[in-house]
Short mmCIF file of C-alpha atoms and ligand atoms in Angstrom, two decimals:
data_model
loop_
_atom_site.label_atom_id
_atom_site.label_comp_id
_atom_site.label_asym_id
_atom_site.label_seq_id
_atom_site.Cartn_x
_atom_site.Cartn_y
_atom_site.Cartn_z
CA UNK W 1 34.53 74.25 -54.58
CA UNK W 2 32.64 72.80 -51.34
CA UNK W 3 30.28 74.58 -49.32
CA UNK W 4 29.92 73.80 -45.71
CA UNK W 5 26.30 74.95 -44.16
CA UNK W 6 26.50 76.21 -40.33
CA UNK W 7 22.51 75.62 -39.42
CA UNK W 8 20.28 74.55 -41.92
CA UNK W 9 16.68 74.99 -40.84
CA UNK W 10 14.05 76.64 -42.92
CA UNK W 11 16.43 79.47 -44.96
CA UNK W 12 19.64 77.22 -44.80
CA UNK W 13 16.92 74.57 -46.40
CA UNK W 14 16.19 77.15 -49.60
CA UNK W 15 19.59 77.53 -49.74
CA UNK W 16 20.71 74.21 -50.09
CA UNK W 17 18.32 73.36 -52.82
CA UNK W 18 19.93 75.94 -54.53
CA UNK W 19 23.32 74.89 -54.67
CA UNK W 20 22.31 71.06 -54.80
CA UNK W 21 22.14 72.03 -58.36
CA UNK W 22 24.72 74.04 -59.04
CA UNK W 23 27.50 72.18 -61.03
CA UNK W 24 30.71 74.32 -59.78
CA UNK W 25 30.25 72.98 -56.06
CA UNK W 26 31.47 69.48 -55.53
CA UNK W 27 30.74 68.60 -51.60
CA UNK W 28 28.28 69.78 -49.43
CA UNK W 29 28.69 69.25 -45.87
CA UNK W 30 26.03 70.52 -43.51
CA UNK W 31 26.51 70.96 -39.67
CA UNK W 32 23.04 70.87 -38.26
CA UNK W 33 22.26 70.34 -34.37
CA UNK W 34 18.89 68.97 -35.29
CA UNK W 35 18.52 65.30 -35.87
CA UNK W 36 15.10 65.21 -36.96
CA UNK W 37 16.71 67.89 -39.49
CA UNK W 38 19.40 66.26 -40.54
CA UNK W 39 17.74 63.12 -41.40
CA UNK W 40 14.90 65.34 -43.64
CA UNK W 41 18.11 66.71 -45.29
CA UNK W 42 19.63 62.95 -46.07
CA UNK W 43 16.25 61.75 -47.80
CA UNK W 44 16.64 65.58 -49.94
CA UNK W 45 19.77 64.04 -50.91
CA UNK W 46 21.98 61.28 -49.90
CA UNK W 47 25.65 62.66 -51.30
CA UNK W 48 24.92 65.26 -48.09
CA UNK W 49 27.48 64.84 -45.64
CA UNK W 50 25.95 65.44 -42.41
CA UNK W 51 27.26 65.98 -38.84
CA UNK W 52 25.71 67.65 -35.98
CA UNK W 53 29.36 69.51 -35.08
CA UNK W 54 31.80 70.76 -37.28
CA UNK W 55 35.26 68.22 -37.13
CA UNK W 56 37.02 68.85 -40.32
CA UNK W 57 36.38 71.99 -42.58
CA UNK W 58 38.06 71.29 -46.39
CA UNK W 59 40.08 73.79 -48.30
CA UNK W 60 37.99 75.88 -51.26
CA UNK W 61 34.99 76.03 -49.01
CA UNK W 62 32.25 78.84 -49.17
CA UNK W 63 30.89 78.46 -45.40
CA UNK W 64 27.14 79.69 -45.02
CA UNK W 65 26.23 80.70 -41.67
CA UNK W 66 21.96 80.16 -41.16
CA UNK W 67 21.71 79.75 -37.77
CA UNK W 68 19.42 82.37 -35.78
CA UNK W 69 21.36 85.32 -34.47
CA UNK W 70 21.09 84.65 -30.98
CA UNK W 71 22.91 81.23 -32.12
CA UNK W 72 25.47 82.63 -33.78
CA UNK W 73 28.32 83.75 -30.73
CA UNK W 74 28.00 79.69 -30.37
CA UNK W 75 28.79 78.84 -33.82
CA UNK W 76 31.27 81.11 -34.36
CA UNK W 77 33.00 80.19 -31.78
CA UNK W 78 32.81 76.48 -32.41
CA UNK W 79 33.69 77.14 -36.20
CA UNK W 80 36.03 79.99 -36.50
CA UNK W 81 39.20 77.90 -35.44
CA UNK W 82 38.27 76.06 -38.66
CA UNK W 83 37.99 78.54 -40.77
CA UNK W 84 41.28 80.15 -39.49
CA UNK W 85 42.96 77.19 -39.70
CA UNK W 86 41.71 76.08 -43.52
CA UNK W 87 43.31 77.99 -46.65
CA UNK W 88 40.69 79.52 -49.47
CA UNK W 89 37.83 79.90 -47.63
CA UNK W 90 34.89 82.74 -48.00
CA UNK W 91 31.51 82.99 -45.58
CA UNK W 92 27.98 84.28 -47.04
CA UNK W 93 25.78 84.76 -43.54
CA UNK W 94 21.66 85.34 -43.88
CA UNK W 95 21.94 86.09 -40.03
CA UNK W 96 19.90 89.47 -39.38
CA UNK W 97 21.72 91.69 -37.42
CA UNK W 98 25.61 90.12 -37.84
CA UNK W 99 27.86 92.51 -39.45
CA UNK W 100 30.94 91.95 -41.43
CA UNK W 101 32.60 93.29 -39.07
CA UNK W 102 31.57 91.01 -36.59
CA UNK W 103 32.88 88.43 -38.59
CA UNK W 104 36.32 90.05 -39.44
CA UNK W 105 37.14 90.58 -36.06
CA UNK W 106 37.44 86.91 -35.27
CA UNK W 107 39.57 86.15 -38.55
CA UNK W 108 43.27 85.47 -39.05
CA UNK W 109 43.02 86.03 -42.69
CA UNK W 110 41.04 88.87 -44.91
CA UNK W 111 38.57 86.61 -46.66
CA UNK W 112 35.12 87.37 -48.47
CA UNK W 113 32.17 87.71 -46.62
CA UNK W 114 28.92 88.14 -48.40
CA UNK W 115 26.23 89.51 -46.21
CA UNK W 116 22.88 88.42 -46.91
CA UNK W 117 19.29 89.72 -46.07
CA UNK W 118 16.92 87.50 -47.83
CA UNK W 119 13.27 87.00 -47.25
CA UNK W 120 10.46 84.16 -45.98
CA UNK W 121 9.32 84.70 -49.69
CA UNK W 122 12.31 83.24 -50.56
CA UNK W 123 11.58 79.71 -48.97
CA UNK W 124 9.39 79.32 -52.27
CA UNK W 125 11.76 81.31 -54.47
CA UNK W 126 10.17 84.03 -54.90
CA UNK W 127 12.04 86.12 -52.37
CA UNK W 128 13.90 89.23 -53.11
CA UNK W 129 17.36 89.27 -50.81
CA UNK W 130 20.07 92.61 -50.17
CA UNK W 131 23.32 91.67 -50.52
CA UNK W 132 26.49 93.52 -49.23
CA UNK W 133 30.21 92.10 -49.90
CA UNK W 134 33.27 93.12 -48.34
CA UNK W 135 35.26 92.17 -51.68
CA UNK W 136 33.49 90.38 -54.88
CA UNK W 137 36.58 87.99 -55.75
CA UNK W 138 36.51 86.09 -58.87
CA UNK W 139 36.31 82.46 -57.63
CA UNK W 140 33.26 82.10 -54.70
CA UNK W 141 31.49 85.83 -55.79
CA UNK W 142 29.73 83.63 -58.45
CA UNK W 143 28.85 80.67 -57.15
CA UNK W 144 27.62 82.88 -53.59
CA UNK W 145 25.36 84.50 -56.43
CA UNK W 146 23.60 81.43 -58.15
CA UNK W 147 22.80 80.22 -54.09
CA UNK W 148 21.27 83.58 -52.93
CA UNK W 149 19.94 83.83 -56.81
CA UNK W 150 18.09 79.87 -55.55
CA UNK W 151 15.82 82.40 -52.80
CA UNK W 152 14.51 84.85 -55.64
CA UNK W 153 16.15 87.97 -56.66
CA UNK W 154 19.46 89.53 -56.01
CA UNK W 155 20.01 93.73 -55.01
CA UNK W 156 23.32 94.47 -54.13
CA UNK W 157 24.55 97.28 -52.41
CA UNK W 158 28.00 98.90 -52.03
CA UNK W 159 27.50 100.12 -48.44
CA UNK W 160 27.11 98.07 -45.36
CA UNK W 161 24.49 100.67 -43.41
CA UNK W 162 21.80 99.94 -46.47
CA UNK W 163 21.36 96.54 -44.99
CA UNK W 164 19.41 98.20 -41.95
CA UNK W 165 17.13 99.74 -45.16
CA UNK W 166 16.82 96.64 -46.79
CA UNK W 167 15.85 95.09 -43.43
CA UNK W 168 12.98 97.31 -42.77
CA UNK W 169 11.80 97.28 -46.08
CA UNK W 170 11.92 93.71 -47.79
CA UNK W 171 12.82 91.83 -44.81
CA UNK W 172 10.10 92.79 -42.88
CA UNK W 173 7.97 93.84 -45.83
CA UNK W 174 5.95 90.39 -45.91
CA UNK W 175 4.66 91.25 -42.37
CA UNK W 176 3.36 94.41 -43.36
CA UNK W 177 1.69 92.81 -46.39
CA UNK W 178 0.15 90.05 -44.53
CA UNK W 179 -0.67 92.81 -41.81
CA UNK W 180 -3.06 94.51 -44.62
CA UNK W 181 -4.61 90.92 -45.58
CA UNK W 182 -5.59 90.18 -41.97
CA UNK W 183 -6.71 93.63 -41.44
CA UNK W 184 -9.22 93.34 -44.62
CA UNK W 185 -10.21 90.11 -43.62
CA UNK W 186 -11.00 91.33 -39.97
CA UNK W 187 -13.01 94.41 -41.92
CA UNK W 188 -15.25 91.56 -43.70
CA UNK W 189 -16.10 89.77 -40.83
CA UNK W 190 -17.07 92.93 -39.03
CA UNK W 191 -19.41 93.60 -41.65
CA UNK W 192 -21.19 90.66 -42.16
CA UNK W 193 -19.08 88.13 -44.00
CA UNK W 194 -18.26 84.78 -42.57
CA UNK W 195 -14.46 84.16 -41.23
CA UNK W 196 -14.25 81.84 -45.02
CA UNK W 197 -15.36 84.21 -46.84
CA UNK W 198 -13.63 86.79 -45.64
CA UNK W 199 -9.99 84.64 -45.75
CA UNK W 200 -10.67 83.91 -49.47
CA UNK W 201 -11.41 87.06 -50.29
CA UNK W 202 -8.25 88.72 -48.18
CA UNK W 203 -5.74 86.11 -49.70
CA UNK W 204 -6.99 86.18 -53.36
CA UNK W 205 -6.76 89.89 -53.15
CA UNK W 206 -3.79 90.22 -51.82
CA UNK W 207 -2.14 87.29 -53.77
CA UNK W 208 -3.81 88.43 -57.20
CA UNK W 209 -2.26 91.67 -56.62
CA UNK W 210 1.14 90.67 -56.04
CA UNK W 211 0.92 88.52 -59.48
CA UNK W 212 -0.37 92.25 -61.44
CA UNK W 213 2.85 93.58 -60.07
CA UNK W 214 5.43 90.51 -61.26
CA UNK W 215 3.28 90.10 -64.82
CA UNK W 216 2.03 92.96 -65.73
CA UNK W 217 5.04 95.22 -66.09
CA UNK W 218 3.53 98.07 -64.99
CA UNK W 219 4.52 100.21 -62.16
CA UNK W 220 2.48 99.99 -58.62
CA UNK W 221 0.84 103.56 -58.94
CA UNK W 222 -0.22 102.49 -62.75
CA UNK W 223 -1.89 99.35 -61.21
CA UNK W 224 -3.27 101.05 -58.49
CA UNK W 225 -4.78 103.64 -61.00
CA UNK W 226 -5.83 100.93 -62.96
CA UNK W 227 -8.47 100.03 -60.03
CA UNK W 228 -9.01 103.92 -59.19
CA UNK W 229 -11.69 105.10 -61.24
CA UNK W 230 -12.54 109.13 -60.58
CA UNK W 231 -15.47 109.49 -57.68
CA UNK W 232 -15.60 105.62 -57.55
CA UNK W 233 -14.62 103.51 -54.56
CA UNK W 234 -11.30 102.89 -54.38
CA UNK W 235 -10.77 106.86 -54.88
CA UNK W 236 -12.84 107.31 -51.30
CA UNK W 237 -10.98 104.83 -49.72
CA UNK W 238 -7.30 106.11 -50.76
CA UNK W 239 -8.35 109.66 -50.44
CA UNK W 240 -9.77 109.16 -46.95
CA UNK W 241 -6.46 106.91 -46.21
CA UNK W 242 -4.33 110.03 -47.50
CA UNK W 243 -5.99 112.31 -45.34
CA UNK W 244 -5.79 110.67 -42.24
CA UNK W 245 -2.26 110.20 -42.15
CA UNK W 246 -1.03 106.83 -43.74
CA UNK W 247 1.90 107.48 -45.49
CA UNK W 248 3.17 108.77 -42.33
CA UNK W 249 2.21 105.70 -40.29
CA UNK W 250 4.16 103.91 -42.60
CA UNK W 251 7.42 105.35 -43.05
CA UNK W 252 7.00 105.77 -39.04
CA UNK W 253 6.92 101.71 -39.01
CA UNK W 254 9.46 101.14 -41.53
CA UNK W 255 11.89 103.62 -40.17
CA UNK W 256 11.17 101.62 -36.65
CA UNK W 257 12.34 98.57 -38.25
CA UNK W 258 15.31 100.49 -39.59
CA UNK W 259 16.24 101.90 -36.61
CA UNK W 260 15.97 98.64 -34.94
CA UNK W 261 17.95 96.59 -37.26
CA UNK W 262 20.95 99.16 -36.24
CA UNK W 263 20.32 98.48 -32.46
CA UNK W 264 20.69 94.86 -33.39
CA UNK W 265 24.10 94.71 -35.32
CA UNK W 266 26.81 92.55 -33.80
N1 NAP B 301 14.68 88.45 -43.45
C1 NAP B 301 13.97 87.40 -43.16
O1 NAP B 301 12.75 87.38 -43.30
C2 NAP B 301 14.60 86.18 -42.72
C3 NAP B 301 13.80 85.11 -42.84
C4 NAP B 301 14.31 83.94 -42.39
C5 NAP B 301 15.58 83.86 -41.89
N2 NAP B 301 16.37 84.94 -41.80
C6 NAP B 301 17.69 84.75 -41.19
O2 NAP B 301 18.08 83.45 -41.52
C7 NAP B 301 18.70 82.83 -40.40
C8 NAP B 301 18.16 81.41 -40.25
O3 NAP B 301 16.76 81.43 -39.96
P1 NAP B 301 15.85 80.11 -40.06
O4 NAP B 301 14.45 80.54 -39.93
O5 NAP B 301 16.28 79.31 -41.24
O6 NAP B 301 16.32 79.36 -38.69
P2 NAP B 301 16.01 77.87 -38.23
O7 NAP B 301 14.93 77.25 -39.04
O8 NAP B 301 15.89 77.89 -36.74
O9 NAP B 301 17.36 77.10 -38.64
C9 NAP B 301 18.57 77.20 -37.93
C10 NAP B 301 19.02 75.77 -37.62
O10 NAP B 301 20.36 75.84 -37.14
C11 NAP B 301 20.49 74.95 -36.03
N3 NAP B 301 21.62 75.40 -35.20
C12 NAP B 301 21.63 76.28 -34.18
N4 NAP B 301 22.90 76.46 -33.72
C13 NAP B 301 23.70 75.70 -34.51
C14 NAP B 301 25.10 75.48 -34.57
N5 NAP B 301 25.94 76.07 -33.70
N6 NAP B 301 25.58 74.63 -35.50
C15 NAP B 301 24.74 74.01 -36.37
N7 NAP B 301 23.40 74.17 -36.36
C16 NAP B 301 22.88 75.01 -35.45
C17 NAP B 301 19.16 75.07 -35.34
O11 NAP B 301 18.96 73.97 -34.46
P3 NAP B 301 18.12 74.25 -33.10
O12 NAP B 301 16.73 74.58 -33.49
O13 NAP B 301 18.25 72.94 -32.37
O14 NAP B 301 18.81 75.40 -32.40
C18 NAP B 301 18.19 75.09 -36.52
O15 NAP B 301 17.85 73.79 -36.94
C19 NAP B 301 18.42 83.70 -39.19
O16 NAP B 301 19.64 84.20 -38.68
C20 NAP B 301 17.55 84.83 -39.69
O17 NAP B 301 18.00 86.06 -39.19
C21 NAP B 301 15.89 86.11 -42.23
#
């Protein structure tokens, strides 16, 4: 099998590492607009073959779309007379937003389409990406898997609209975490500590935590329970967080992001 990347700028990137060492896929071909990109990709690995349009797509080809949705209409159109023209072919697209639909209705053929929503976590692979297939055939379903499997972990769901969830809540979950660090880093420098300090003690917390939750095995109210102790604290400050509204605030934000995901959809 061959897999032909459409954009491959910071996710296509992750992506490519991934199945640079997967042993089913034999070619990779990469169409990337950038030149400064493409020659970054060569020195990654010189069996690439790189072009900055698409001119010949081969059979037995799992296409990956990574271009940024507002690029996508282009490549589309500049690939889809490929893809309709090339027999045993399957796309996987990480663009937010593009729906399978979106996809079918430019096809002469039913083929697979895996839908990915990964995450900027996953540039270190440590991401966790929603997947939604319109079919899980036996021959590119696997391989698809071991690339998306490159960015982190793998959820798959069986309906489309659960993308718009996933969106909202790992897709844009980094922001909200890094939201929190900058907020308690902005708290330490209004009360006294320097803008150093302050960082370090933001990031550690925040990146300490996040390494409880992958090595602990415990659950996140059994680690945050861990730090509660009665009348101390961290009680105050959750209690006082309760109160005035939080979990609201929240699931008002991440149901914002949800709702806006939908607006989105091609
Ligand atoms: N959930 C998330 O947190 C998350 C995170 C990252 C990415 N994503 C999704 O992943 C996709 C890729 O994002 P990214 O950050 O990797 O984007 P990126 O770094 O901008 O990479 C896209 C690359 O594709 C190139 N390109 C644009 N049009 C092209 C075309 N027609 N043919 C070939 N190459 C083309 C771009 O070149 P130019 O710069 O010259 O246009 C760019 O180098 C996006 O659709 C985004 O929605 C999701």
């Amino acid at each position: 099998m061959n897999v032909v990347f459409i954009g491959c700028g910071n996710m296509g990137t992750a992506l490519l590492r991934a199945s640079l060492s997967i042993s089913d896929i034999d070619d990779i071909y990469v169409i990337e607009k950038r030149k400064e990109q493409r020659d970054r990709l060569k020195e990654m690995d010189s069996r690439l073959v790189l072009s900055d349009k698409i001119e010949v797509l081969p059979e037995n080809s799992l296409v990956i779309f990574a271009v940024k949705p507002q690029d996508m209409e282009a490549a589309v159109r500049e690939a889809f007379p490929y893809i309709n023209n090339a027999k045993d072919i399957a796309i996987l697209s990480i663009a937010a937003g593009i729906t399978v639909d979106y996809y079918k209705k430019q096809l002469s053929n039913d083929i697979p389409i895996f839908r990915v929503m990964p995450n900027t976590p996953g540039l270190v692979s440590a991401g966790v990406s929603g997947v939604f297939c319109s079919e899980k055939d036996k021959e590119f379903w696997p391989v698809a898997h071991k690339i998306i499997s490159g960015l982190g972990e793998v959820v798959e769901v069986k309906e489309e609209k659960l993308i718009d969830v996933i969106t909202a809540v790992s897709g844009s979950g980094p922001a909200y975490f890094f939201l929190l660090t900058e907020m308690l880093a902005e708290y330490a420098v209004q009360n006294g500590l320097t803008k150093g300090q302050a960082d370090l003690l933001a990031r550690r917390t925040c990146y300490g935590a996040g390494i409880l939750l992958e090595r602990f095995g415990l659950s996140p109210k059994e680690l945050r329970e861990m730090v509660t102790s009665k009348k101390g604290t961290t009680e105050a400050a959750i209690k006082t967080m309760l109160k005035s509204g939080i979990r609201d605030i929240l699931f008002s934000g991440f149901s914002a992001a949800e709702k806006r995901a939908k607006e989105l959809s091609l």
